[in-house]
């Protein structure tokens, strides 16, 4: 009897310890499962007489998730298959969304047609993509039994090459999700390589790129000097008929670096143009790029522009809003300069004073600009806050009036009408900034007898 009681006490004690420890175990288990492992992909390409047979496998996916794929136009037939050869789990037969296997993998098979008799092949955007899922690393294996007299190049570092009796075997690895693929019938030689680029050439030229300095996190680029293909440039491959110079490799590498950082396409390159110009101290090529640089030079010190470029290099990715935040960090003032220029049209750089504006004792929502240490007040909103009726005549004149006074302001002239009489000023107090008319503090007092008092945390206007 005593033995049964003792066993019962021990059993209940064990359950108590288990109950006490289970939340800790369960929490740790959830933490481990919650760790997000970067997605990687492995690609195997086998050559046929008229096509490339491709197997593409994504790893480290959520087994319970659903992933939609983007299929390049050059792929007509493709399939998603499990390890045992069965079709992948799919929401419906017409959907391009698939559920990974329990191992967290998705496997696709497809072919890309190759016209007969080509002397060179260049493929861009030729792989499947998981929509809204970045791929951290790519491993590409080329198994060539057809085009062996030439050379295969991928926009990834070459990790291994083995020429066997019946096949040539290449292994490329690196960061990126859709590296360009290139082949030509004339053999190519590697004349320089490092973690940031590889230079291929039909000639065996002595390397002159050993001292080339690039950003430590530069995007890998494959450079090809070839007579077999027309010049072409993508975000990770540069093909030229001319011998490569150090200056060309530096400029193209930095161009690709900025395209990657700003997540821009080749058609939208004004932002890339701006920072390439600022970093290399070369003229900008695009009209908007030239405008933006002129605005930066007109409103910022050279040291502030250098600080902006340095901060951009510290960002993994950056969009126009991020750049505006960096400008604020440097200048101390808010701006929407890059965001406004990220589209059609050009907009001047304006820096907003951070202080609140108090008008006759009341806080008003007025955005005051700083232009080379001169404060500019939005004319129409400021006068309305002072109790005036304001009308924009849309003929470069603005009517401002109250019971005692009537003004007609001409934004592009150093004169105004006051109660019908013509008056002149020694200097024009008005500025047109991005379609809004501003007036400086001196003009507010001269024309409207408005006093401007500058305090540490606010600006006070009173009439």
XYZ file of C-alpha atoms in Angstrom:
463
model
C 0.000 0.000 0.000
C 2.838 2.383 0.945
C 4.537 1.534 -2.353
C 1.419 2.476 -4.361
C 1.099 5.780 -2.501
C 4.786 6.565 -3.134
C 4.486 5.771 -6.866
C 1.356 7.928 -7.101
C 3.145 10.877 -5.445
C 6.152 10.494 -7.778
C 3.896 10.312 -10.862
C 1.955 13.420 -9.852
C 5.237 15.209 -9.142
C 6.517 14.287 -12.621
C 3.328 15.640 -14.187
C 3.781 18.866 -12.227
C 7.362 19.294 -13.435
C 6.286 18.526 -17.005
C 3.422 21.012 -16.773
C 5.778 23.675 -15.393
C 8.423 23.065 -18.059
C 6.080 22.597 -21.048
C 5.388 26.329 -21.650
C 9.158 26.945 -21.746
C 9.725 24.056 -24.153
C 6.780 25.073 -26.304
C 7.960 28.687 -26.437
C 11.471 27.670 -27.461
C 10.052 25.309 -30.059
C 7.928 28.085 -31.561
C 10.924 30.425 -31.601
C 12.965 27.923 -33.584
C 10.142 27.350 -36.039
C 9.609 31.096 -36.372
C 13.156 31.754 -37.571
C 12.994 32.899 -41.162
C 15.646 31.104 -43.213
C 16.610 32.931 -46.417
C 15.185 31.306 -49.546
C 17.776 29.837 -51.901
C 17.458 28.169 -55.295
C 19.369 25.540 -57.223
C 19.171 25.409 -61.009
C 20.345 22.648 -63.299
C 20.560 23.322 -67.043
C 21.122 20.513 -69.538
C 21.759 21.336 -73.170
C 19.865 19.783 -76.088
C 20.287 20.479 -79.805
C 17.338 22.878 -79.887
C 16.702 23.773 -76.230
C 17.872 24.186 -72.686
C 16.230 21.770 -70.239
C 15.949 23.500 -66.871
C 15.181 22.224 -63.369
C 14.696 24.950 -60.766
C 14.255 24.135 -57.058
C 13.425 26.619 -54.290
C 14.447 25.727 -50.734
C 13.501 26.928 -47.224
C 9.880 27.725 -48.050
C 7.028 27.458 -45.537
C 5.504 23.955 -46.027
C 2.097 25.342 -45.029
C 2.362 28.388 -47.257
C 1.185 29.048 -50.779
C 3.468 30.648 -53.358
C 2.500 32.308 -56.610
C 5.043 32.182 -59.416
C 5.873 34.520 -62.272
C 6.679 32.761 -65.568
C 8.916 34.450 -68.197
C 7.427 34.915 -71.668
C 10.124 32.748 -73.276
C 8.812 29.682 -71.402
C 5.855 28.036 -73.124
C 5.618 24.711 -71.294
C 6.456 24.116 -67.667
C 5.430 21.977 -64.725
C 5.708 21.875 -60.952
C 6.524 18.398 -59.669
C 7.170 16.733 -56.328
C 10.185 14.645 -55.499
C 8.253 11.483 -56.462
C 7.255 12.977 -59.831
C 3.633 13.764 -58.903
C 2.205 17.243 -59.609
C 2.563 19.875 -56.894
C -0.398 20.757 -54.683
C -2.271 23.557 -56.430
C -5.237 25.735 -55.446
C -6.866 25.039 -58.811
C -5.724 23.842 -62.222
C -5.541 27.365 -63.680
C -3.765 28.931 -60.726
C -0.048 29.670 -60.610
C -0.009 29.238 -56.829
C 1.569 26.144 -55.310
C 2.098 24.623 -51.879
C 5.629 23.370 -51.129
C 6.402 19.842 -50.039
C 6.850 19.046 -46.357
C 10.583 19.681 -46.834
C 9.864 23.300 -47.801
C 10.778 22.881 -51.473
C 9.160 23.711 -54.809
C 10.509 22.129 -57.977
C 9.840 23.387 -61.515
C 10.824 21.922 -64.840
C 10.751 23.771 -68.171
C 12.581 24.180 -71.441
C 13.804 27.196 -73.405
C 14.041 26.894 -77.172
C 17.291 27.797 -78.944
C 17.339 28.534 -82.685
C 19.773 26.378 -84.629
C 23.095 27.790 -85.828
C 23.601 30.683 -83.402
C 27.130 31.846 -82.671
C 26.104 33.309 -79.299
C 23.196 33.080 -76.827
C 22.188 35.622 -74.187
C 19.258 35.027 -71.834
C 17.906 37.586 -69.339
C 14.938 37.079 -67.000
C 14.771 33.431 -67.985
C 13.972 31.856 -64.601
C 10.793 31.351 -62.582
C 10.234 33.861 -59.795
C 8.316 33.590 -56.534
C 6.156 36.701 -56.338
C 7.029 38.933 -53.354
C 9.583 36.406 -52.068
C 13.248 37.417 -52.424
C 15.801 34.729 -53.230
C 18.998 35.211 -51.278
C 21.360 32.871 -53.062
C 21.526 30.966 -56.359
C 23.500 27.923 -57.397
C 23.564 27.191 -61.142
C 24.880 23.959 -62.637
C 25.417 23.754 -66.405
C 25.670 20.276 -67.931
C 26.709 20.805 -71.565
C 26.919 17.990 -74.057
C 26.148 20.033 -77.199
C 27.904 23.448 -77.191
C 31.239 22.293 -75.820
C 33.526 24.146 -78.221
C 32.406 27.466 -76.757
C 32.131 28.928 -73.239
C 29.177 29.385 -70.869
C 29.052 32.457 -68.608
C 26.554 33.252 -65.872
C 26.211 36.486 -63.924
C 27.447 34.583 -60.886
C 30.922 33.671 -59.739
C 32.348 30.562 -61.418
C 33.035 28.082 -58.598
C 34.066 25.089 -60.657
C 34.598 23.733 -64.180
C 35.194 20.108 -65.187
C 35.721 19.008 -68.767
C 34.818 15.339 -69.002
C 34.734 12.917 -71.918
C 31.182 13.638 -73.032
C 30.109 16.722 -71.053
C 31.381 20.040 -69.755
C 30.255 20.760 -66.210
C 30.064 24.328 -64.789
C 29.083 25.444 -61.299
C 28.196 29.096 -60.642
C 27.146 30.530 -57.271
C 26.253 33.924 -55.849
C 23.678 36.374 -54.571
C 20.688 37.135 -56.802
C 17.552 35.517 -58.127
C 17.720 35.741 -61.924
C 21.309 35.866 -63.218
C 21.878 36.361 -66.935
C 23.151 33.374 -68.935
C 25.485 33.675 -71.925
C 27.225 31.339 -74.385
C 29.364 31.898 -77.449
C 31.125 29.546 -79.812
C 34.525 31.277 -79.470
C 36.266 30.297 -76.210
C 36.482 32.957 -73.507
C 39.297 33.420 -71.006
C 38.981 34.765 -67.462
C 41.448 37.643 -67.257
C 40.348 38.971 -63.851
C 38.008 37.828 -61.093
C 37.070 38.659 -57.520
C 33.954 38.688 -55.329
C 32.517 41.693 -57.201
C 33.100 40.913 -60.876
C 34.608 38.541 -63.414
C 36.051 39.725 -66.702
C 35.921 37.355 -69.674
C 37.723 38.006 -72.952
C 38.510 36.255 -76.231
C 42.036 37.555 -75.731
C 44.506 36.536 -73.065
C 45.179 40.028 -71.837
C 47.223 40.589 -68.708
C 44.947 41.726 -65.886
C 44.922 45.458 -65.117
C 42.022 45.448 -62.650
C 43.760 44.284 -59.466
C 43.769 47.746 -57.857
C 40.198 48.622 -58.840
C 38.280 49.758 -55.728
C 34.510 49.212 -55.550
C 31.979 49.376 -52.678
C 32.326 46.345 -50.405
C 28.722 45.305 -51.108
C 28.807 45.934 -54.866
C 26.463 43.797 -56.964
C 28.276 41.042 -58.838
C 28.673 41.776 -62.561
C 29.987 39.596 -65.383
C 31.933 41.547 -68.032
C 32.368 39.975 -71.474
C 34.677 41.299 -74.178
C 33.447 39.528 -77.308
C 33.240 39.850 -81.083
C 30.410 37.314 -81.279
C 27.555 39.394 -79.836
C 26.235 42.945 -80.129
C 26.949 45.232 -77.155
C 24.356 44.897 -74.426
C 24.072 45.830 -70.773
C 21.799 44.427 -68.062
C 21.829 44.741 -64.301
C 24.314 41.894 -63.872
C 26.032 41.424 -67.236
C 27.889 43.770 -69.569
C 28.798 42.681 -73.110
C 31.061 44.839 -75.274
C 33.019 44.550 -78.523
C 35.729 46.890 -77.217
C 38.565 46.039 -74.835
C 37.524 46.757 -71.249
C 39.162 49.593 -69.340
C 39.351 50.145 -65.592
C 37.140 53.235 -65.962
C 34.448 51.269 -67.832
C 34.405 48.437 -65.302
C 34.184 50.911 -62.411
C 31.349 52.898 -63.995
C 29.288 49.868 -65.034
C 29.798 48.169 -61.659
C 28.627 51.283 -59.828
C 25.703 51.719 -62.225
C 24.528 48.178 -61.460
C 25.157 48.805 -57.769
C 22.833 51.819 -57.752
C 20.186 50.088 -59.878
C 20.117 47.326 -57.272
C 20.125 49.728 -54.310
C 17.266 51.862 -55.650
C 15.394 48.831 -57.066
C 15.053 50.588 -60.402
C 14.578 49.221 -63.897
C 16.836 50.166 -66.788
C 14.124 52.522 -68.101
C 13.901 54.591 -64.916
C 17.431 55.686 -64.309
C 17.438 59.357 -63.235
C 18.092 58.420 -59.608
C 20.946 56.121 -60.627
C 22.274 58.901 -62.866
C 22.279 61.371 -59.955
C 24.307 59.289 -57.525
C 26.647 57.894 -60.153
C 27.410 61.499 -61.116
C 27.863 62.629 -57.506
C 30.100 59.694 -56.584
C 32.336 59.694 -59.669
C 32.268 63.505 -60.085
C 31.147 63.201 -63.702
C 28.349 65.073 -65.534
C 24.855 63.610 -65.311
C 23.399 62.159 -68.514
C 19.653 62.630 -68.003
C 17.773 65.941 -67.982
C 16.208 65.182 -64.607
C 19.543 64.037 -63.225
C 21.122 67.372 -64.194
C 18.214 69.294 -62.665
C 18.349 67.376 -59.374
C 22.111 67.863 -59.029
C 21.766 71.602 -59.736
C 19.115 71.836 -57.002
C 21.318 69.993 -54.514
C 24.265 72.261 -55.345
C 22.117 75.392 -55.003
C 20.708 74.499 -51.575
C 23.295 72.309 -49.854
C 26.944 72.678 -48.975
C 29.413 70.439 -50.805
C 30.157 68.696 -47.494
C 26.429 67.972 -47.035
C 26.203 66.431 -50.505
C 29.213 64.246 -49.707
C 27.515 63.169 -46.477
C 24.367 62.288 -48.443
C 26.331 60.030 -50.791
C 28.060 58.354 -47.829
C 24.737 57.675 -46.118
C 23.299 56.203 -49.317
C 26.174 53.724 -49.446
C 25.307 52.632 -45.907
C 21.752 51.668 -46.912
C 21.046 48.176 -48.227
C 18.129 49.531 -50.250
C 16.793 53.068 -50.596
C 13.688 54.608 -52.162
C 12.923 58.323 -52.716
C 11.252 58.621 -49.297
C 14.369 57.157 -47.678
C 16.509 59.714 -49.510
C 14.304 62.537 -48.213
C 14.807 61.176 -44.702
C 18.580 61.211 -45.244
C 18.384 64.816 -46.459
C 16.545 65.718 -43.269
C 19.224 63.961 -41.225
C 21.911 66.019 -42.954
C 20.229 69.431 -43.184
C 18.016 69.246 -40.112
C 14.932 70.155 -42.156
C 12.096 68.138 -43.656
C 11.752 67.800 -47.428
C 9.889 65.768 -50.052
C 12.320 66.568 -52.852
C 13.150 63.052 -54.083
C 9.608 61.758 -53.567
C 8.091 64.583 -55.638
C 10.585 64.031 -58.455
C 9.877 60.291 -58.567
C 7.479 60.647 -61.476
C 6.671 63.086 -64.249
C 7.894 66.672 -64.039
C 10.641 68.331 -62.021
C 10.277 69.930 -58.592
C 12.635 72.278 -56.796
C 14.339 71.340 -53.556
C 12.557 72.959 -50.641
C 13.480 72.547 -46.974
C 10.673 73.014 -44.451
C 11.405 74.806 -41.184
C 10.580 72.510 -38.256
C 9.110 75.196 -36.018
C 5.411 75.753 -35.372
C 3.869 78.976 -36.714
C 1.738 81.136 -34.437
C -0.407 83.821 -36.120
C -1.833 86.521 -33.817
C -1.572 84.085 -30.926
C -3.028 80.985 -32.597
C -1.103 78.005 -33.997
C -1.666 77.686 -37.753
C -0.706 74.899 -40.155
C 1.751 76.832 -42.306
C 4.788 75.174 -43.877
C 7.604 77.708 -43.858
C 10.527 77.173 -46.222
C 14.198 77.882 -45.707
C 16.012 79.128 -48.784
C 19.688 79.840 -48.046
C 18.865 81.020 -44.485
C 15.925 83.119 -45.715
C 12.466 82.171 -44.436
C 9.698 81.993 -47.035
C 6.017 81.991 -46.071
C 3.232 80.597 -48.325
C 1.623 83.858 -49.412
C -2.020 82.835 -49.850
C -2.285 80.646 -46.733
C -0.414 83.158 -44.604
C -2.646 86.057 -45.625
C -5.784 83.967 -45.114
C -4.605 83.099 -41.602
C -4.227 86.859 -40.977
C -7.903 87.404 -41.905
C -7.540 88.554 -45.504
C -9.654 87.370 -48.428
C -7.342 85.937 -51.080
C -8.092 85.272 -54.746
C -5.689 83.760 -57.276
C -6.409 85.477 -60.585
C -4.356 82.850 -62.504
C -2.701 85.626 -64.509
C 0.402 85.856 -62.305
C -1.453 88.216 -59.982
C -3.098 87.613 -56.601
C -5.834 89.761 -55.024
C -5.512 90.192 -51.247
C -7.992 92.370 -49.363
C -9.772 93.128 -46.120
C -12.110 95.948 -45.105
C -9.402 98.618 -45.144
C -6.885 97.484 -47.743
C -6.720 95.883 -51.148
C -3.514 94.566 -52.702
C -2.814 93.152 -56.126
C 0.451 91.231 -56.063
C 2.456 90.458 -59.200
C 4.655 87.463 -58.468
C 7.232 88.131 -61.198
C 7.510 91.887 -60.693
C 9.010 94.169 -58.053
C 5.777 96.162 -57.751
C 2.266 95.874 -56.307
C -1.012 97.794 -56.255
C -2.261 99.081 -52.910
C -5.798 100.472 -52.981
C -5.388 101.170 -56.674
C -2.021 102.938 -56.400
C 1.149 101.544 -57.942
C 4.096 100.924 -55.578
C 7.531 99.487 -56.180
C 9.968 97.540 -53.992
C 13.748 97.496 -54.238
C 13.813 93.717 -54.542
C 11.165 91.143 -55.413
C 10.053 89.463 -52.145
C 8.201 86.663 -53.934
C 9.409 83.189 -54.889
C 7.602 80.540 -56.916
C 8.433 77.136 -55.469
C 6.817 74.166 -57.194
C 3.771 76.210 -58.216
C 3.243 77.877 -54.820
C 3.962 81.595 -54.280
C 6.019 82.403 -51.171
C 6.952 85.741 -49.604
C 9.928 86.468 -47.377
C 9.697 88.033 -43.917
C 10.911 91.403 -45.131
C 8.167 91.474 -47.752
C 5.506 90.617 -45.150
C 6.490 93.655 -43.108
C 7.034 96.050 -46.039
C 3.734 95.280 -47.783
C 1.392 94.197 -44.975
C 3.079 95.482 -41.803
C 3.264 91.917 -40.430
C 5.911 91.458 -37.758
C 7.943 88.246 -37.797
C 9.459 87.082 -34.505
C 11.763 84.059 -34.568
C 11.848 81.935 -31.401
C 13.618 78.659 -30.703
C 10.549 76.440 -31.104
C 8.121 78.627 -33.003
C 7.714 81.511 -35.444
C 5.332 84.277 -34.471
C 3.428 86.488 -36.953
C 1.361 89.468 -35.866
C -0.207 92.477 -37.586
